[in-house]
CSV table of C-alpha atoms in Angstrom, one decimal:
chain,number,residue,atom,x,y,z
A,1,UNK,CA,41.5,17.8,13.2
A,2,UNK,CA,40.5,14.5,11.3
A,3,UNK,CA,41.8,14.5,7.8
A,4,UNK,CA,39.3,13.9,4.7
A,5,UNK,CA,39.6,10.4,3.6
A,6,UNK,CA,38.6,9.6,-0.4
A,7,UNK,CA,37.7,6.1,-0.9
A,8,UNK,CA,38.8,4.7,-4.3
A,9,UNK,CA,41.7,4.0,-6.7
A,10,UNK,CA,44.1,6.4,-8.0
A,11,UNK,CA,43.9,4.8,-11.6
A,12,UNK,CA,40.0,5.7,-11.6
A,13,UNK,CA,39.3,9.1,-13.5
A,14,UNK,CA,36.8,10.2,-11.1
A,15,UNK,CA,38.8,9.8,-8.1
A,16,UNK,CA,41.9,11.7,-9.8
A,17,UNK,CA,39.3,14.4,-10.4
A,18,UNK,CA,39.1,14.8,-6.5
A,19,UNK,CA,42.7,14.4,-5.9
A,20,UNK,CA,43.5,17.2,-8.2
A,21,UNK,CA,41.1,19.3,-6.2
A,22,UNK,CA,42.6,18.5,-3.1
A,23,UNK,CA,45.9,19.1,-4.2
A,24,UNK,CA,45.2,22.7,-5.9
A,25,UNK,CA,43.6,23.4,-2.4
A,26,UNK,CA,46.8,22.3,-0.6
A,27,UNK,CA,44.6,20.0,1.6
A,28,UNK,CA,45.8,17.0,3.4
A,29,UNK,CA,43.6,13.6,2.7
A,30,UNK,CA,44.2,10.0,3.3
A,31,UNK,CA,43.3,7.6,0.1
A,32,UNK,CA,41.6,4.7,1.3
A,33,UNK,CA,41.9,2.0,-1.3
A,34,UNK,CA,39.1,0.4,-2.8
A,35,UNK,CA,39.8,-2.9,-4.8
A,36,UNK,CA,38.1,-2.3,-7.9
A,37,UNK,CA,39.0,-5.6,-9.8
A,38,UNK,CA,37.9,-7.5,-6.6
A,39,UNK,CA,34.4,-5.3,-6.9
A,40,UNK,CA,34.9,-3.9,-3.6
A,41,UNK,CA,32.9,-1.2,-4.8
A,42,UNK,CA,29.7,-3.2,-4.9
A,43,UNK,CA,30.1,-4.5,-1.5
A,44,UNK,CA,27.0,-3.7,1.0
A,45,UNK,CA,29.7,-1.8,3.1
A,46,UNK,CA,30.7,0.3,0.1
A,47,UNK,CA,27.1,0.9,-1.3
A,48,UNK,CA,26.1,2.3,2.5
A,49,UNK,CA,28.2,5.0,1.5
A,50,UNK,CA,27.4,5.2,-2.3
A,51,UNK,CA,24.1,3.5,-3.4
A,52,UNK,CA,25.6,3.7,-7.0
A,53,UNK,CA,28.3,1.4,-6.1
A,54,UNK,CA,31.0,3.9,-7.9
A,55,UNK,CA,34.2,5.6,-6.8
A,56,UNK,CA,35.2,8.2,-5.5
A,57,UNK,CA,33.6,8.8,-2.0
A,58,UNK,CA,34.5,11.3,0.4
A,59,UNK,CA,34.3,11.3,4.3
A,60,UNK,CA,34.9,14.6,6.0
A,61,UNK,CA,33.9,14.1,9.6
A,62,UNK,CA,30.3,13.0,9.5
A,63,UNK,CA,29.6,13.6,5.9
A,64,UNK,CA,29.8,11.1,3.6
A,65,UNK,CA,29.5,12.4,-0.4
A,66,UNK,CA,29.5,10.9,-3.5
A,67,UNK,CA,29.6,12.1,-7.0
A,68,UNK,CA,33.4,13.6,-7.9
A,69,UNK,CA,32.0,16.9,-9.0
A,70,UNK,CA,30.0,17.3,-6.0
A,71,UNK,CA,32.8,16.2,-4.0
A,72,UNK,CA,35.3,18.9,-5.9
A,73,UNK,CA,32.5,21.7,-5.3
A,74,UNK,CA,32.6,21.0,-1.5
A,75,UNK,CA,36.4,20.9,-1.1
A,76,UNK,CA,36.3,24.4,-3.4
A,77,UNK,CA,33.6,25.9,-1.2
A,78,UNK,CA,35.2,24.6,2.3
A,79,UNK,CA,38.7,25.9,1.3
A,80,UNK,CA,37.7,29.0,-0.8
A,81,UNK,CA,40.1,31.0,1.1
A,82,UNK,CA,43.2,29.2,0.2
A,83,UNK,CA,45.0,27.5,-2.5
A,84,UNK,CA,43.9,28.1,-6.3
A,85,UNK,CA,40.5,30.3,-6.6
A,86,UNK,CA,38.3,27.3,-8.4
A,87,UNK,CA,34.9,29.0,-8.3
A,88,UNK,CA,35.4,32.8,-8.5
A,89,UNK,CA,32.8,32.7,-5.3
A,90,UNK,CA,33.3,36.2,-4.8
A,91,UNK,CA,31.5,37.3,-7.8
A,92,UNK,CA,28.2,35.9,-8.4
A,93,UNK,CA,28.1,36.2,-12.3
A,94,UNK,CA,32.0,34.8,-12.7
A,95,UNK,CA,30.9,32.0,-10.4
A,96,UNK,CA,27.8,31.3,-13.0
A,97,UNK,CA,30.1,31.2,-15.9
A,98,UNK,CA,32.5,28.7,-13.9
A,99,UNK,CA,29.3,26.6,-13.4
A,100,UNK,CA,28.0,27.1,-16.9
A,101,UNK,CA,31.7,25.6,-18.3
A,102,UNK,CA,31.6,22.8,-15.6
A,103,UNK,CA,27.9,21.8,-16.7
A,104,UNK,CA,29.3,21.9,-20.4
A,105,UNK,CA,31.7,19.4,-19.2
A,106,UNK,CA,29.2,17.1,-17.4
A,107,UNK,CA,26.7,17.1,-20.1
A,108,UNK,CA,28.6,17.6,-23.6
A,109,UNK,CA,32.1,16.4,-22.9
A,110,UNK,CA,32.0,13.8,-20.6
A,111,UNK,CA,29.5,11.4,-22.0
A,112,UNK,CA,31.5,11.4,-25.4
A,113,UNK,CA,35.0,10.7,-24.3
A,114,UNK,CA,34.3,8.6,-21.2
A,115,UNK,CA,32.4,6.2,-23.8
A,116,UNK,CA,35.6,6.1,-26.0
A,117,UNK,CA,38.0,5.6,-22.9
A,118,UNK,CA,35.3,2.8,-21.4
A,119,UNK,CA,35.6,0.8,-24.9
A,120,UNK,CA,39.6,1.3,-25.3
A,121,UNK,CA,40.6,1.2,-21.7
A,122,UNK,CA,38.1,-0.4,-19.3
A,123,UNK,CA,36.6,-3.0,-21.7
A,124,UNK,CA,39.5,-4.8,-22.0
A,125,UNK,CA,40.8,-4.4,-18.8
A,126,UNK,CA,37.9,-6.2,-17.5
A,127,UNK,CA,38.5,-8.7,-19.8
A,128,UNK,CA,35.3,-8.1,-21.4
A,129,UNK,CA,36.1,-8.4,-25.0
A,130,UNK,CA,37.3,-6.1,-27.6
A,131,UNK,CA,36.4,-2.4,-27.9
A,132,UNK,CA,33.4,-1.9,-29.9
A,133,UNK,CA,34.4,0.3,-32.9
A,134,UNK,CA,30.9,1.8,-33.7
A,135,UNK,CA,30.9,3.2,-30.2
A,136,UNK,CA,34.3,4.5,-30.5
A,137,UNK,CA,33.5,6.1,-33.7
A,138,UNK,CA,30.2,8.2,-32.8
A,139,UNK,CA,31.6,9.3,-29.8
A,140,UNK,CA,34.6,10.5,-31.5
A,141,UNK,CA,32.3,12.3,-33.7
A,142,UNK,CA,30.6,13.7,-30.7
A,143,UNK,CA,33.7,14.7,-29.1
A,144,UNK,CA,35.0,16.6,-32.1
A,145,UNK,CA,31.9,18.8,-32.2
A,146,UNK,CA,32.7,19.6,-28.4
A,147,UNK,CA,36.1,20.5,-29.2
A,148,UNK,CA,35.1,22.6,-32.1
A,149,UNK,CA,33.4,24.8,-29.6
A,150,UNK,CA,36.2,24.6,-27.2
A,151,UNK,CA,38.7,25.8,-29.9
A,152,UNK,CA,36.6,29.0,-30.7
A,153,UNK,CA,36.0,29.5,-26.8
A,154,UNK,CA,39.5,29.4,-25.9
A,155,UNK,CA,40.2,31.9,-28.4
A,156,UNK,CA,38.4,34.3,-26.3
A,157,UNK,CA,39.7,33.4,-23.1
A,158,UNK,CA,43.0,31.6,-21.8
A,159,UNK,CA,40.5,28.9,-19.4
A,160,UNK,CA,37.3,27.9,-20.3
A,161,UNK,CA,35.6,30.1,-17.7
A,162,UNK,CA,37.8,33.1,-18.5
A,163,UNK,CA,41.3,34.6,-17.4
A,164,UNK,CA,41.8,32.2,-14.7
A,165,UNK,CA,41.8,28.1,-14.2
A,166,UNK,CA,38.9,26.7,-12.2
A,167,UNK,CA,37.0,23.7,-11.6
A,168,UNK,CA,35.3,24.0,-15.5
A,169,UNK,CA,39.1,23.1,-16.4
A,170,UNK,CA,39.9,20.8,-13.7
A,171,UNK,CA,37.3,18.7,-14.1
A,172,UNK,CA,38.3,17.8,-17.8
A,173,UNK,CA,41.9,16.5,-17.0
A,174,UNK,CA,42.0,13.1,-15.7
A,175,UNK,CA,39.8,11.9,-18.9
A,176,UNK,CA,42.0,14.0,-21.2
A,177,UNK,CA,45.1,12.5,-20.0
A,178,UNK,CA,43.6,9.0,-20.6
A,179,UNK,CA,42.8,9.9,-24.4
A,180,UNK,CA,45.9,11.4,-25.2
A,181,UNK,CA,47.4,7.7,-24.5
A,182,UNK,CA,44.8,6.5,-27.0
A,183,UNK,CA,45.8,6.9,-30.9
A,184,UNK,CA,42.9,9.3,-31.2
A,185,UNK,CA,45.0,12.5,-29.6
A,186,UNK,CA,45.1,14.3,-32.7
A,187,UNK,CA,41.5,15.3,-32.2
A,188,UNK,CA,43.8,17.5,-29.3
A,189,UNK,CA,46.4,17.8,-31.1
A,190,UNK,CA,45.2,19.3,-34.1
A,191,UNK,CA,43.2,22.0,-32.3
A,192,UNK,CA,46.0,24.5,-31.5
A,193,UNK,CA,44.2,26.3,-28.7
A,194,UNK,CA,42.7,23.4,-27.2
A,195,UNK,CA,46.3,21.7,-27.3
A,196,UNK,CA,47.9,24.8,-25.6
A,197,UNK,CA,45.5,24.8,-22.9
A,198,UNK,CA,45.9,21.0,-22.5
A,199,UNK,CA,49.5,21.4,-22.2
A,200,UNK,CA,49.1,23.9,-19.4
A,201,UNK,CA,46.3,21.9,-17.7
A,202,UNK,CA,48.8,18.6,-17.7
A,203,UNK,CA,51.8,20.9,-16.5
A,204,UNK,CA,50.0,22.1,-13.5
A,205,UNK,CA,52.0,21.1,-10.2
A,206,UNK,CA,48.8,19.5,-8.7
A,207,UNK,CA,48.4,17.5,-11.9
A,208,UNK,CA,52.0,16.1,-12.1
A,209,UNK,CA,51.4,14.8,-8.7
A,210,UNK,CA,48.2,13.1,-9.6
A,211,UNK,CA,49.2,11.8,-13.2
A,212,UNK,CA,51.6,9.0,-11.9
A,213,UNK,CA,48.2,7.3,-10.6
A,214,UNK,CA,46.6,7.3,-13.7
A,215,UNK,CA,48.3,4.2,-15.1
A,216,UNK,CA,46.0,2.3,-17.5
A,217,UNK,CA,46.9,1.8,-20.8
A,218,UNK,CA,44.6,1.7,-23.6
A,219,UNK,CA,44.7,-1.7,-26.3
A,220,UNK,CA,46.1,-0.7,-29.8
A,221,UNK,CA,43.0,0.8,-31.3
B,1,UNK,CA,20.5,31.1,-36.2
B,2,UNK,CA,20.3,30.3,-32.4
B,3,UNK,CA,24.0,30.5,-32.0
B,4,UNK,CA,24.3,34.0,-33.9
B,5,UNK,CA,21.0,35.4,-31.6
B,6,UNK,CA,22.3,34.2,-28.4
B,7,UNK,CA,25.7,33.0,-28.6
B,8,UNK,CA,24.9,29.7,-27.6
B,9,UNK,CA,27.5,27.8,-28.9
B,10,UNK,CA,25.8,24.4,-28.7
B,11,UNK,CA,22.9,25.8,-30.6
B,12,UNK,CA,20.3,24.5,-27.9
B,13,UNK,CA,17.7,26.3,-25.8
B,14,UNK,CA,17.4,27.7,-23.3
B,15,UNK,CA,19.8,30.9,-22.9
B,16,UNK,CA,19.3,33.7,-21.1
B,17,UNK,CA,20.1,37.4,-21.0
B,18,UNK,CA,20.2,39.2,-17.5
B,19,UNK,CA,21.1,42.9,-18.9
B,20,UNK,CA,24.6,42.2,-20.4
B,21,UNK,CA,24.9,39.0,-18.7
B,22,UNK,CA,24.6,35.9,-20.9
B,23,UNK,CA,24.3,32.5,-19.7
B,24,UNK,CA,23.5,28.9,-21.3
B,25,UNK,CA,23.0,25.3,-19.8
B,26,UNK,CA,19.8,25.2,-18.1
B,27,UNK,CA,21.2,23.9,-14.7
B,28,UNK,CA,23.7,26.7,-14.4
B,29,UNK,CA,20.9,29.1,-15.2
B,30,UNK,CA,18.7,27.8,-12.3
B,31,UNK,CA,21.7,28.0,-10.2
B,32,UNK,CA,22.4,31.4,-10.8
B,33,UNK,CA,18.8,32.6,-10.4
B,34,UNK,CA,18.6,30.2,-7.2
B,35,UNK,CA,21.9,32.2,-5.9
B,36,UNK,CA,21.0,35.4,-7.0
B,37,UNK,CA,17.6,35.3,-5.5
B,38,UNK,CA,18.7,33.3,-2.3
B,39,UNK,CA,17.2,35.9,0.2
B,40,UNK,CA,13.7,35.5,-1.2
B,41,UNK,CA,11.5,32.6,-2.3
B,42,UNK,CA,12.5,28.8,-1.5
B,43,UNK,CA,15.8,28.0,-0.3
B,44,UNK,CA,16.9,25.7,-3.2
B,45,UNK,CA,20.7,25.5,-2.7
B,46,UNK,CA,21.2,24.4,0.8
B,47,UNK,CA,21.8,26.2,4.1
B,48,UNK,CA,25.0,24.7,5.8
B,49,UNK,CA,28.2,23.8,3.7
B,50,UNK,CA,27.4,20.2,4.2
B,51,UNK,CA,23.7,20.5,3.0
B,52,UNK,CA,24.5,22.3,0.0
B,53,UNK,CA,27.3,19.3,-1.0
B,54,UNK,CA,24.1,17.2,-0.5
B,55,UNK,CA,22.2,18.9,-2.8
B,56,UNK,CA,25.1,19.0,-4.9
B,57,UNK,CA,25.5,15.3,-5.0
B,58,UNK,CA,22.0,14.6,-5.8
B,59,UNK,CA,21.8,17.1,-8.4
B,60,UNK,CA,24.7,15.3,-10.3
B,61,UNK,CA,23.0,12.1,-9.7
B,62,UNK,CA,20.1,13.5,-11.8
B,63,UNK,CA,23.1,14.6,-14.5
B,64,UNK,CA,25.1,11.5,-14.4
B,65,UNK,CA,22.3,8.6,-13.7
B,66,UNK,CA,18.8,9.8,-14.4
B,67,UNK,CA,19.0,12.4,-17.4
B,68,UNK,CA,21.5,9.8,-19.4
B,69,UNK,CA,18.7,7.3,-19.4
B,70,UNK,CA,15.4,9.3,-19.7
B,71,UNK,CA,16.5,11.9,-22.1
B,72,UNK,CA,17.1,9.3,-25.1
B,73,UNK,CA,14.1,7.7,-23.7
B,74,UNK,CA,12.1,10.5,-24.1
B,75,UNK,CA,13.7,11.7,-27.4
B,76,UNK,CA,12.5,8.3,-28.8
B,77,UNK,CA,9.2,8.0,-27.2
B,78,UNK,CA,7.8,11.5,-27.3
B,79,UNK,CA,9.9,14.0,-29.6
B,80,UNK,CA,10.9,11.6,-32.5
B,81,UNK,CA,7.1,10.6,-33.3
B,82,UNK,CA,6.1,14.4,-33.2
B,83,UNK,CA,8.8,15.0,-35.6
B,84,UNK,CA,7.5,12.1,-37.9
B,85,UNK,CA,11.0,10.3,-37.0
B,86,UNK,CA,11.8,6.5,-36.6
B,87,UNK,CA,12.1,5.6,-32.5
B,88,UNK,CA,15.0,3.2,-31.6
B,89,UNK,CA,12.5,0.8,-29.4
B,90,UNK,CA,15.8,-1.6,-28.9
B,91,UNK,CA,17.7,1.6,-27.3
B,92,UNK,CA,14.5,2.3,-25.5
B,93,UNK,CA,14.2,-1.1,-23.7
B,94,UNK,CA,17.8,-1.5,-22.8
B,95,UNK,CA,17.5,1.9,-21.2
B,96,UNK,CA,14.4,1.1,-19.2
B,97,UNK,CA,16.2,-2.0,-17.7
B,98,UNK,CA,19.0,0.3,-16.7
B,99,UNK,CA,16.4,2.9,-15.2
B,100,UNK,CA,14.7,0.4,-13.1
B,101,UNK,CA,17.9,-0.3,-11.4
B,102,UNK,CA,18.6,3.8,-11.1
B,103,UNK,CA,15.0,3.9,-9.8
B,104,UNK,CA,15.5,1.7,-6.9
B,105,UNK,CA,18.1,3.4,-5.3
B,106,UNK,CA,16.0,6.7,-5.5
B,107,UNK,CA,13.1,4.8,-4.0
B,108,UNK,CA,15.4,3.6,-1.4
B,109,UNK,CA,16.8,7.1,-0.8
B,110,UNK,CA,13.4,8.7,-0.4
B,111,UNK,CA,12.1,5.8,2.0
B,112,UNK,CA,14.3,7.5,4.6
B,113,UNK,CA,14.1,11.2,3.3
B,114,UNK,CA,11.1,13.5,2.5
B,115,UNK,CA,13.3,15.0,-0.5
B,116,UNK,CA,16.6,13.9,-2.1
B,117,UNK,CA,18.7,16.2,-0.2
B,118,UNK,CA,16.8,15.9,3.1
B,119,UNK,CA,13.8,17.3,5.0
B,120,UNK,CA,13.4,20.2,2.4
B,121,UNK,CA,12.7,20.9,-1.3
B,122,UNK,CA,15.9,21.7,-3.2
B,123,UNK,CA,17.7,21.9,-6.2
B,124,UNK,CA,18.4,18.4,-6.1
B,125,UNK,CA,14.5,17.6,-6.5
B,126,UNK,CA,13.4,20.7,-9.0
B,127,UNK,CA,15.9,19.5,-11.4
B,128,UNK,CA,14.4,16.1,-12.0
B,129,UNK,CA,11.0,17.4,-12.5
B,130,UNK,CA,10.7,18.2,-16.3
B,131,UNK,CA,12.0,15.2,-17.3
B,132,UNK,CA,9.9,13.3,-14.8
B,133,UNK,CA,6.8,15.0,-16.1
B,134,UNK,CA,7.4,13.6,-19.7
B,135,UNK,CA,8.1,10.0,-18.2
B,136,UNK,CA,4.7,10.2,-16.3
B,137,UNK,CA,3.0,10.8,-19.6
B,138,UNK,CA,4.4,7.4,-20.6
B,139,UNK,CA,2.4,4.4,-19.9
B,140,UNK,CA,5.2,2.0,-19.0
B,141,UNK,CA,7.2,4.4,-17.2
B,142,UNK,CA,4.4,5.9,-15.3
B,143,UNK,CA,3.9,2.6,-14.1
B,144,UNK,CA,7.5,2.2,-13.1
B,145,UNK,CA,7.1,5.1,-10.8
B,146,UNK,CA,3.9,4.1,-9.4
B,147,UNK,CA,5.3,0.9,-8.6
B,148,UNK,CA,7.7,2.8,-5.9
B,149,UNK,CA,5.9,3.6,-3.1
B,150,UNK,CA,8.5,6.4,-1.9
B,151,UNK,CA,9.1,7.8,-5.4
B,152,UNK,CA,5.4,8.1,-6.1
B,153,UNK,CA,4.7,9.7,-2.6
B,154,UNK,CA,7.5,12.4,-3.4
B,155,UNK,CA,6.4,12.9,-6.9
B,156,UNK,CA,2.9,13.7,-5.6
B,157,UNK,CA,4.2,16.0,-3.3
B,158,UNK,CA,6.7,17.8,-5.5
B,159,UNK,CA,4.0,18.4,-8.1
B,160,UNK,CA,1.8,20.0,-5.7
B,161,UNK,CA,3.9,22.9,-5.5
B,162,UNK,CA,2.7,26.2,-6.6
B,163,UNK,CA,5.5,26.5,-9.0
B,164,UNK,CA,4.8,23.4,-10.6
B,165,UNK,CA,1.2,23.9,-11.2
B,166,UNK,CA,1.8,27.6,-12.7
B,167,UNK,CA,4.1,25.6,-15.1
B,168,UNK,CA,1.7,23.3,-16.0
B,169,UNK,CA,-1.0,26.2,-16.6
B,170,UNK,CA,1.9,28.0,-18.8
B,171,UNK,CA,2.6,24.9,-20.6
B,172,UNK,CA,-1.3,24.3,-21.5
B,173,UNK,CA,-2.0,21.2,-19.3
């Protein structure tokens, strides 16, 4: 049996999202390094796998897939009978609730948090000058509103989609990990339910395997 | 009010009630119905595990590459004028530049694929349609699409579908 290949770099939050899923499913894989600093993800050979020139890409025999959340959905479906039940596939209504909160992450949470991480971590890393304070401030405000919704939601359920950990929670973890390294960690720490949920997420064995790869540090801002 | 009536914590439409079951997020709702009625009508989700993954991939592209640009364009050029609000022209121009790059990827994809996920119409195509409908009503954006042969071919084919025509009738077009 050919092992799945993940193209990317462990420090990428989107790559970490996929690695996290693979670990939750106890699935073997090979990480094929893509040198992001040398912009190898923009070379024609990489673009033939992902025309948007982003990591990660998954190769499973003759299937090539990009978009980290499509990849996690694929892994979770392929290995639905082993490891953590990440999708609640046996009940269509429960599966829909998992999908709902996954959509919330993609549409409400991710745009705000990724904009903050981009300014505080990626911009300095790429030597593109200093973080844009206006962008950071605007997106922190958006993020606060989302976290207020989460705080309310998590009074009713241990995890976003209910009593068990699913993809809806998993998708959040890598960016929150980076966010907690910034000076704005209070947004999480000041919300008791969100804080408890995050402490649960980052103490999972699968996450403990992935977090050492998330090595980038923010600038002091 | 919306939040209290439908328990939708972000105060947005749509939300559904199917018996006791409540759901928000349009793409989760669409997927729920596509799964619930998977034995009838068009197969929107994909047949094999691999095909479903490709459908998911291009559906995610809609979220992360297409909608992020098109949503603020539509808000500024269509919605704000209706509400008598000022539109951010500078932002729209920046977004249009980024959109051209994204549309090139789509056009290339549709050069060798009849639909985004392959030979058949799926959720990946469907999920683009409402926003595309708005774009086609805006002169420069319409031109951007029409200038791309494959995207244009795709748009004409998917808007010829009876479900779209029904929607347009309901919306009074």
